[in-house]
Coordinates of C-alpha atoms and ligand atoms in Angstrom, one line a residue:
M1 CA 6.2 13.5 -5.2
R2 CA 6.2 17.4 -5.1
E3 CA 9.8 17.5 -4.1
R4 CA 10.6 14.5 -7.2
A5 CA 8.7 17.0 -9.4
E6 CA 10.3 20.2 -8.9
P7 CA 10.5 22.7 -10.3
A8 CA 7.3 21.6 -12.2
E9 CA 4.2 21.8 -9.9
C10 CA 2.9 18.7 -8.7
A11 CA -0.9 17.9 -9.2
A12 CA -3.1 14.9 -7.8
V13 CA -4.9 12.7 -10.0
V14 CA -8.0 11.6 -7.8
K15 CA -10.4 10.0 -10.4
A16 CA -12.2 7.0 -9.4
N17 CA -12.9 8.3 -5.7
A18 CA -9.2 8.9 -5.5
Y19 CA -8.3 5.5 -6.5
G20 CA -10.9 4.2 -4.3
T21 CA -9.3 5.6 -1.0
G22 CA -12.2 8.3 -0.7
S23 CA -11.7 11.7 -2.2
A24 CA -13.8 13.5 0.6
R25 CA -10.7 12.8 3.0
V26 CA -8.1 12.4 0.5
V27 CA -8.6 15.6 -1.4
P28 CA -8.5 18.0 1.6
A29 CA -5.3 16.1 2.9
L30 CA -3.6 16.7 -0.5
A31 CA -5.1 20.2 -0.6
A32 CA -3.5 21.0 2.8
A33 CA -0.4 19.6 1.8
G34 CA -0.2 22.2 -1.0
C35 CA -1.8 20.6 -3.9
G36 CA -3.6 23.3 -6.1
T37 CA -4.7 21.2 -9.1
F38 CA -6.8 18.0 -9.6
F39 CA -7.4 15.7 -12.2
V40 CA -10.6 13.5 -12.3
A41 CA -12.0 11.2 -15.2
L42 CA -15.8 12.3 -15.1
P43 CA -17.5 15.8 -14.0
E44 CA -19.5 14.1 -11.2
E45 CA -16.1 13.2 -9.7
G46 CA -15.2 16.8 -10.3
A47 CA -18.2 18.0 -8.3
E48 CA -17.1 15.9 -5.1
V49 CA -13.3 17.2 -5.6
R50 CA -14.9 21.0 -5.7
A51 CA -16.7 20.4 -2.3
A52 CA -13.3 19.5 -0.6
A53 CA -11.0 22.0 -2.6
P54 CA -12.8 25.2 -3.2
E55 CA -10.1 27.2 -4.7
A56 CA -8.5 24.5 -6.8
A57 CA -8.3 24.0 -10.7
I58 CA -9.9 20.9 -11.5
Y59 CA -9.4 18.9 -14.8
V60 CA -11.8 16.3 -16.2
L61 CA -9.6 13.9 -18.1
D62 CA -12.5 12.3 -20.1
G63 CA -13.1 15.6 -21.5
F64 CA -16.3 17.6 -22.2
L65 CA -19.2 14.7 -21.9
P66 CA -22.0 15.5 -24.2
G67 CA -25.0 16.6 -22.2
L68 CA -23.3 17.3 -19.2
G69 CA -22.1 21.1 -19.7
D70 CA -24.3 22.1 -16.4
S71 CA -21.5 20.4 -14.3
Y72 CA -18.7 22.1 -15.8
R73 CA -20.2 25.5 -15.2
R74 CA -21.7 25.0 -11.8
Y75 CA -18.2 23.3 -10.6
A76 CA -15.8 25.4 -12.5
L77 CA -14.3 22.2 -14.0
R78 CA -12.0 22.4 -17.0
P79 CA -12.4 19.6 -19.5
V80 CA -9.5 18.2 -21.2
L81 CA -10.3 18.2 -24.9
G82 CA -9.3 15.5 -27.2
S83 CA -10.7 15.9 -30.7
P84 CA -11.7 18.7 -32.9
E85 CA -15.4 18.1 -33.0
E86 CA -15.1 18.3 -28.7
I87 CA -13.1 21.4 -29.2
A88 CA -15.8 23.0 -31.3
E89 CA -18.5 21.8 -29.2
F90 CA -16.9 23.2 -25.9
A91 CA -15.9 26.4 -27.7
R92 CA -19.7 27.0 -28.8
W93 CA -21.1 26.2 -25.4
R94 CA -18.6 28.2 -23.0
S95 CA -18.9 31.4 -21.7
G96 CA -15.7 32.0 -19.9
E97 CA -14.9 28.4 -18.7
R98 CA -11.4 27.2 -19.3
S99 CA -10.0 23.7 -20.8
A100 CA -6.8 21.8 -21.4
L101 CA -5.8 20.5 -24.8
H102 CA -4.9 16.6 -25.0
V103 CA -2.4 15.7 -27.8
D104 CA -1.8 12.1 -28.6
T105 CA 1.7 10.9 -28.7
G106 CA 1.5 7.3 -29.0
M107 CA -1.2 6.0 -26.7
N108 CA -4.1 6.2 -29.2
R109 CA -6.5 6.7 -26.4
L110 CA -7.7 10.3 -26.4
G111 CA -6.1 13.3 -28.0
L112 CA -5.2 15.1 -31.0
R113 CA -3.2 13.7 -33.5
M114 CA -0.3 16.0 -35.3
E115 CA -2.3 16.8 -38.2
E116 CA -5.3 17.8 -36.4
L117 CA -3.1 19.8 -34.0
T118 CA -1.7 21.5 -37.0
A119 CA -5.0 22.5 -38.3
L120 CA -6.0 24.5 -35.0
S121 CA -5.3 28.1 -35.0
R122 CA -4.6 30.2 -32.1
D123 CA -8.0 31.6 -32.6
D124 CA -9.2 28.2 -32.2
L125 CA -7.3 27.9 -28.9
E126 CA -8.6 31.2 -27.5
R127 CA -12.0 30.2 -28.3
A128 CA -11.8 26.9 -26.4
G129 CA -10.0 28.8 -23.4
T130 CA -7.2 26.5 -23.6
G131 CA -4.7 27.0 -20.7
L132 CA -2.7 23.6 -20.8
L133 CA -1.4 21.4 -23.3
M134 CA -1.1 17.6 -22.3
S135 CA -0.4 14.1 -23.2
H136 CA 0.0 10.9 -21.7
L137 CA 2.7 8.2 -21.7
A138 CA 1.8 4.6 -22.3
C139 CA 4.8 2.8 -21.1
A140 CA 6.4 5.2 -18.3
D141 CA 6.5 2.3 -15.7
E142 CA 8.9 0.4 -18.1
P143 CA 11.5 2.8 -18.1
E144 CA 13.7 0.9 -21.0
H145 CA 10.6 1.0 -23.1
A146 CA 11.5 2.8 -26.7
L147 CA 8.1 4.3 -26.8
N148 CA 8.9 6.6 -23.8
E149 CA 11.5 8.4 -25.7
R150 CA 9.4 8.6 -29.0
Q151 CA 6.3 10.1 -26.8
R152 CA 8.6 12.7 -25.6
E153 CA 10.1 13.7 -28.8
R154 CA 6.6 13.8 -30.3
F155 CA 5.2 16.1 -27.3
A156 CA 8.2 18.4 -27.8
S157 CA 7.7 18.9 -31.5
M158 CA 3.8 19.2 -30.9
R159 CA 4.7 21.9 -28.1
E160 CA 6.6 24.1 -30.7
R161 CA 3.1 24.6 -32.4
F162 CA 2.0 26.6 -29.2
P163 CA 5.3 27.3 -27.1
D164 CA 3.6 29.7 -24.7
L165 CA 1.0 26.9 -23.3
P166 CA 2.0 25.5 -20.2
A167 CA 2.7 21.7 -20.6
S168 CA 1.8 18.2 -18.7
F169 CA 3.1 15.0 -19.5
A170 CA 4.4 12.9 -16.7
N171 CA 1.9 10.3 -14.6
S172 CA 3.6 8.7 -11.6
A173 CA 6.1 6.9 -13.3
G174 CA 6.9 9.5 -15.8
V175 CA 8.1 11.5 -12.8
F176 CA 10.7 9.1 -12.4
L177 CA 11.8 9.0 -16.1
G178 CA 13.7 12.0 -15.8
D179 CA 13.4 15.9 -15.7
S180 CA 12.9 16.0 -19.6
Y181 CA 9.5 14.6 -18.9
L182 CA 8.4 16.7 -16.2
H183 CA 7.4 19.9 -18.1
D184 CA 5.1 22.6 -16.1
L185 CA 2.9 20.3 -14.3
A186 CA 3.3 16.5 -13.0
R187 CA 0.1 14.3 -12.6
P188 CA 0.8 11.7 -10.3
G189 CA -2.0 9.2 -9.1
I190 CA -1.0 5.7 -8.2
A191 CA 2.3 6.8 -6.4
L192 CA 0.4 9.0 -4.1
Y193 CA -1.5 5.8 -2.7
G194 CA 1.6 3.6 -2.6
G195 CA 1.8 2.0 -5.8
A196 CA 5.4 1.2 -7.0
S197 CA 6.2 3.7 -9.8
H198 CA 9.8 2.7 -10.8
P199 CA 11.6 -0.6 -10.5
D200 CA 14.0 0.8 -8.4
A201 CA 11.7 3.2 -6.0
R202 CA 9.2 1.5 -3.8
M203 CA 6.7 4.0 -2.4
E204 CA 6.0 4.1 1.0
P205 CA 2.9 2.1 1.7
V206 CA -0.2 4.5 2.2
V207 CA -3.3 2.0 2.3
T208 CA -3.5 -0.8 4.4
A209 CA -6.4 -3.7 4.0
E210 CA -7.2 -5.8 6.9
A211 CA -9.7 -8.5 7.8
L212 CA -11.0 -9.6 11.3
I213 CA -10.5 -13.0 12.4
V214 CA -14.0 -14.4 13.2
Q215 CA -12.8 -18.1 14.4
V216 CA -9.9 -20.5 14.7
R217 CA -10.4 -24.0 14.1
E218 CA -8.8 -27.3 14.0
A219 CA -8.7 -29.8 11.0
R220 CA -7.0 -33.1 10.1
R221 CA -4.6 -34.1 7.7
G222 CA -6.4 -35.1 4.6
E223 CA -9.3 -33.0 5.0
T224 CA -10.1 -30.4 2.2
V225 CA -10.9 -26.6 2.8
G226 CA -13.4 -24.4 1.3
Y227 CA -15.2 -24.4 -2.3
G228 CA -14.5 -26.9 -4.7
A229 CA -12.3 -29.0 -1.9
A230 CA -9.5 -27.2 -3.8
E231 CA -7.2 -27.5 -0.9
T232 CA -6.1 -30.7 0.7
L233 CA -4.6 -30.3 4.2
T234 CA -0.8 -32.3 4.3
R235 CA -0.7 -32.2 8.2
D236 CA -3.3 -31.5 11.0
S237 CA -3.8 -27.7 10.9
R238 CA -5.4 -24.6 12.6
I239 CA -7.1 -22.6 10.4
A240 CA -8.2 -19.0 11.0
I241 CA -11.2 -17.6 9.2
A242 CA -11.1 -14.1 8.5
A243 CA -14.1 -11.9 7.2
A244 CA -12.8 -10.6 3.9
G245 CA -13.6 -11.9 0.5
Y246 CA -14.1 -11.0 -3.0
A247 CA -17.1 -8.8 -2.2
D248 CA -14.7 -6.8 -0.4
G249 CA -12.5 -6.4 -3.4
Y250 CA -10.1 -8.8 -2.3
L251 CA -9.7 -10.8 -5.4
R252 CA -10.7 -14.5 -5.9
A253 CA -7.4 -14.8 -7.9
E254 CA -5.7 -14.3 -4.8
G255 CA -6.7 -18.0 -3.6
I256 CA -6.1 -21.4 -5.0
R257 CA -7.3 -21.7 -8.8
D258 CA -6.6 -23.7 -11.4
G259 CA -2.8 -23.9 -12.3
H260 CA -1.9 -21.5 -9.3
D261 CA -1.1 -22.0 -5.7
G262 CA -3.1 -19.7 -3.5
G263 CA -1.3 -16.2 -2.0
E264 CA -0.3 -15.2 1.3
V265 CA -1.5 -12.7 4.1
S266 CA 0.3 -11.5 7.0
V267 CA -0.7 -12.3 10.4
A268 CA 1.1 -10.7 13.4
G269 CA 3.9 -9.7 11.2
A270 CA 4.4 -13.3 9.8
R271 CA 3.6 -14.3 6.3
T272 CA 1.3 -17.3 6.1
P273 CA -0.7 -19.2 3.1
L274 CA -4.3 -18.7 2.3
L275 CA -6.0 -22.3 2.2
G276 CA -8.3 -23.0 -0.7
R277 CA -10.6 -20.5 -2.5
V278 CA -11.3 -16.8 -1.5
S279 CA -15.0 -17.0 -1.1
M280 CA -17.5 -13.8 -1.3
D281 CA -17.2 -13.2 2.6
L282 CA -14.4 -15.1 4.0
I283 CA -11.2 -16.5 3.7
A284 CA -9.3 -19.3 5.1
I285 CA -5.4 -19.2 6.5
D286 CA -3.0 -21.5 7.7
V287 CA -2.2 -20.5 11.2
T288 CA -0.6 -24.0 12.5
D289 CA 2.6 -22.4 13.1
L290 CA 1.4 -19.2 14.6
P291 CA 0.1 -20.4 18.3
N292 CA -0.9 -17.1 19.5
V293 CA -3.5 -16.1 16.7
E294 CA -7.2 -15.8 18.2
R295 CA -10.6 -14.8 17.3
G296 CA -10.8 -11.1 17.3
G297 CA -7.1 -10.8 15.7
R298 CA -6.5 -9.1 12.4
V299 CA -5.0 -10.4 9.3
E300 CA -3.0 -7.9 6.7
L301 CA -4.1 -8.5 3.0
F302 CA -1.8 -5.8 1.7
G303 CA -0.2 -3.2 3.3
P304 CA 3.4 -2.4 5.1
E305 CA 4.1 -6.2 5.3
M306 CA 2.3 -7.4 2.2
L307 CA 3.3 -4.7 -0.6
I308 CA 0.0 -4.0 -2.6
D309 CA 2.1 -4.4 -6.0
D310 CA 3.0 -7.8 -5.0
V311 CA -0.2 -8.8 -4.0
A312 CA -1.7 -7.3 -7.1
E313 CA 0.7 -9.3 -9.4
R314 CA -0.1 -12.8 -7.3
G315 CA -3.8 -11.8 -8.4
G316 CA -2.9 -11.3 -12.2
T317 CA -3.4 -7.5 -11.9
I318 CA -1.9 -4.1 -10.8
A319 CA -2.3 -2.1 -7.8
Y320 CA -4.5 0.1 -9.6
E321 CA -7.2 -2.3 -10.0
L322 CA -6.9 -3.6 -6.4
L323 CA -7.3 0.1 -5.1
T324 CA -10.2 0.7 -7.3
G325 CA -11.8 -2.2 -6.6
L326 CA -12.3 -1.9 -2.7
S327 CA -15.7 -2.2 -2.5
R328 CA -18.2 0.0 -0.4
R329 CA -18.3 -2.9 1.9
A330 CA -14.9 -2.4 3.2
E331 CA -14.6 0.2 5.9
R332 CA -12.4 3.0 5.2
V333 CA -10.5 4.1 8.4
Y334 CA -8.4 7.2 8.0
V335 CA -5.2 7.9 10.1
G336 CA -3.9 11.6 9.9
G337 CA -4.9 13.9 7.1
A338 CA -6.3 17.3 6.8
D339 CA -7.9 17.2 10.2
G340 CA -5.3 15.0 11.8
Ligands
PLP401 C1 -4.8 8.2 -14.5 C2 -4.2 9.3 -15.1 C3 -2.8 9.9 -14.6 C4 -2.3 9.1 -13.5 O1 -1.5 7.8 -13.8 P1 -0.7 7.2 -12.5 O2 -0.1 6.1 -13.5 O3 -2.0 6.6 -11.7 O4 0.1 8.2 -12.1 C5 -2.5 10.6 -15.5 N1 -2.6 11.2 -16.6 C6 -3.9 10.5 -17.1 C7 -4.0 11.1 -18.5 C8 -4.5 9.6 -16.6 O5 -5.6 9.0 -17.1

């Protein structure tokens, strides 16, 4: 992503515990790879990032949260300010702390509207310690969407108001939209964790979710499997039971449900169907055609064989939700990174 973003600087978005992957390990790895700027959503996340990256610039996307000023000071966090009230509040509170200014170009979530930006003076920005102008794309993952170009034009005209301020516009998908979206600082999140960010560009898988097989059993044609007896076996079957379920963040929607077939998992490199519903702690998998599957083996829920975007889509969601929904119970094992 750094190379793709050049000559812009490439920051890393590590909100929500680095999209569920674990900031304490992921931030030092990103810092060791040369990343000097991080974005989080909340000040408490910023405090964690500060512990892992003492020298970095850390921006808080949700802004200057009422009543939490101490954290911004203690951890040198930079709020991304998105309304006139918030700018004024931060300007009154600060003693040297820096900030970014968020302008809205079509998302209608956070950020100043054009008329609010026009009402700001250079002195106002000075008082708020503003060092970055940013906006966020609503449809970057759909390159043909007309809103992309409209937002780019609006951002360009908003930049004219304060042309000296460095600017940041592109999330992961925005980086793939073209050079005119890059500006000075790119802000990828999902691409760093292996989520697809462009229809033609698959990212390398980063996270593999696996479950341990705790039992392999036989069942007869005509019997049913799991809650609700939702699956009826159409042949004599071998079933592997693996220790993962919706309490781990593996979506119940991956299993059989009204009007939907169940999804698949990968066992020893072969895709094979789930049987019945996903329970809280367990899934059932058809291994009738896979004679070597045994207790103690592993099942891939998503990873190199089962791409996270495809698995998410099957469950009616997006890779972001699958990653951030991985629960505490799912043990994280890190390979490589800052300390090997
Ligand atoms: C989450 C977020 C990003 C990162 O988006 P990805 O699609 O994960 O790359 C960038 N900017 C803002 C404002 C965000 O909220």
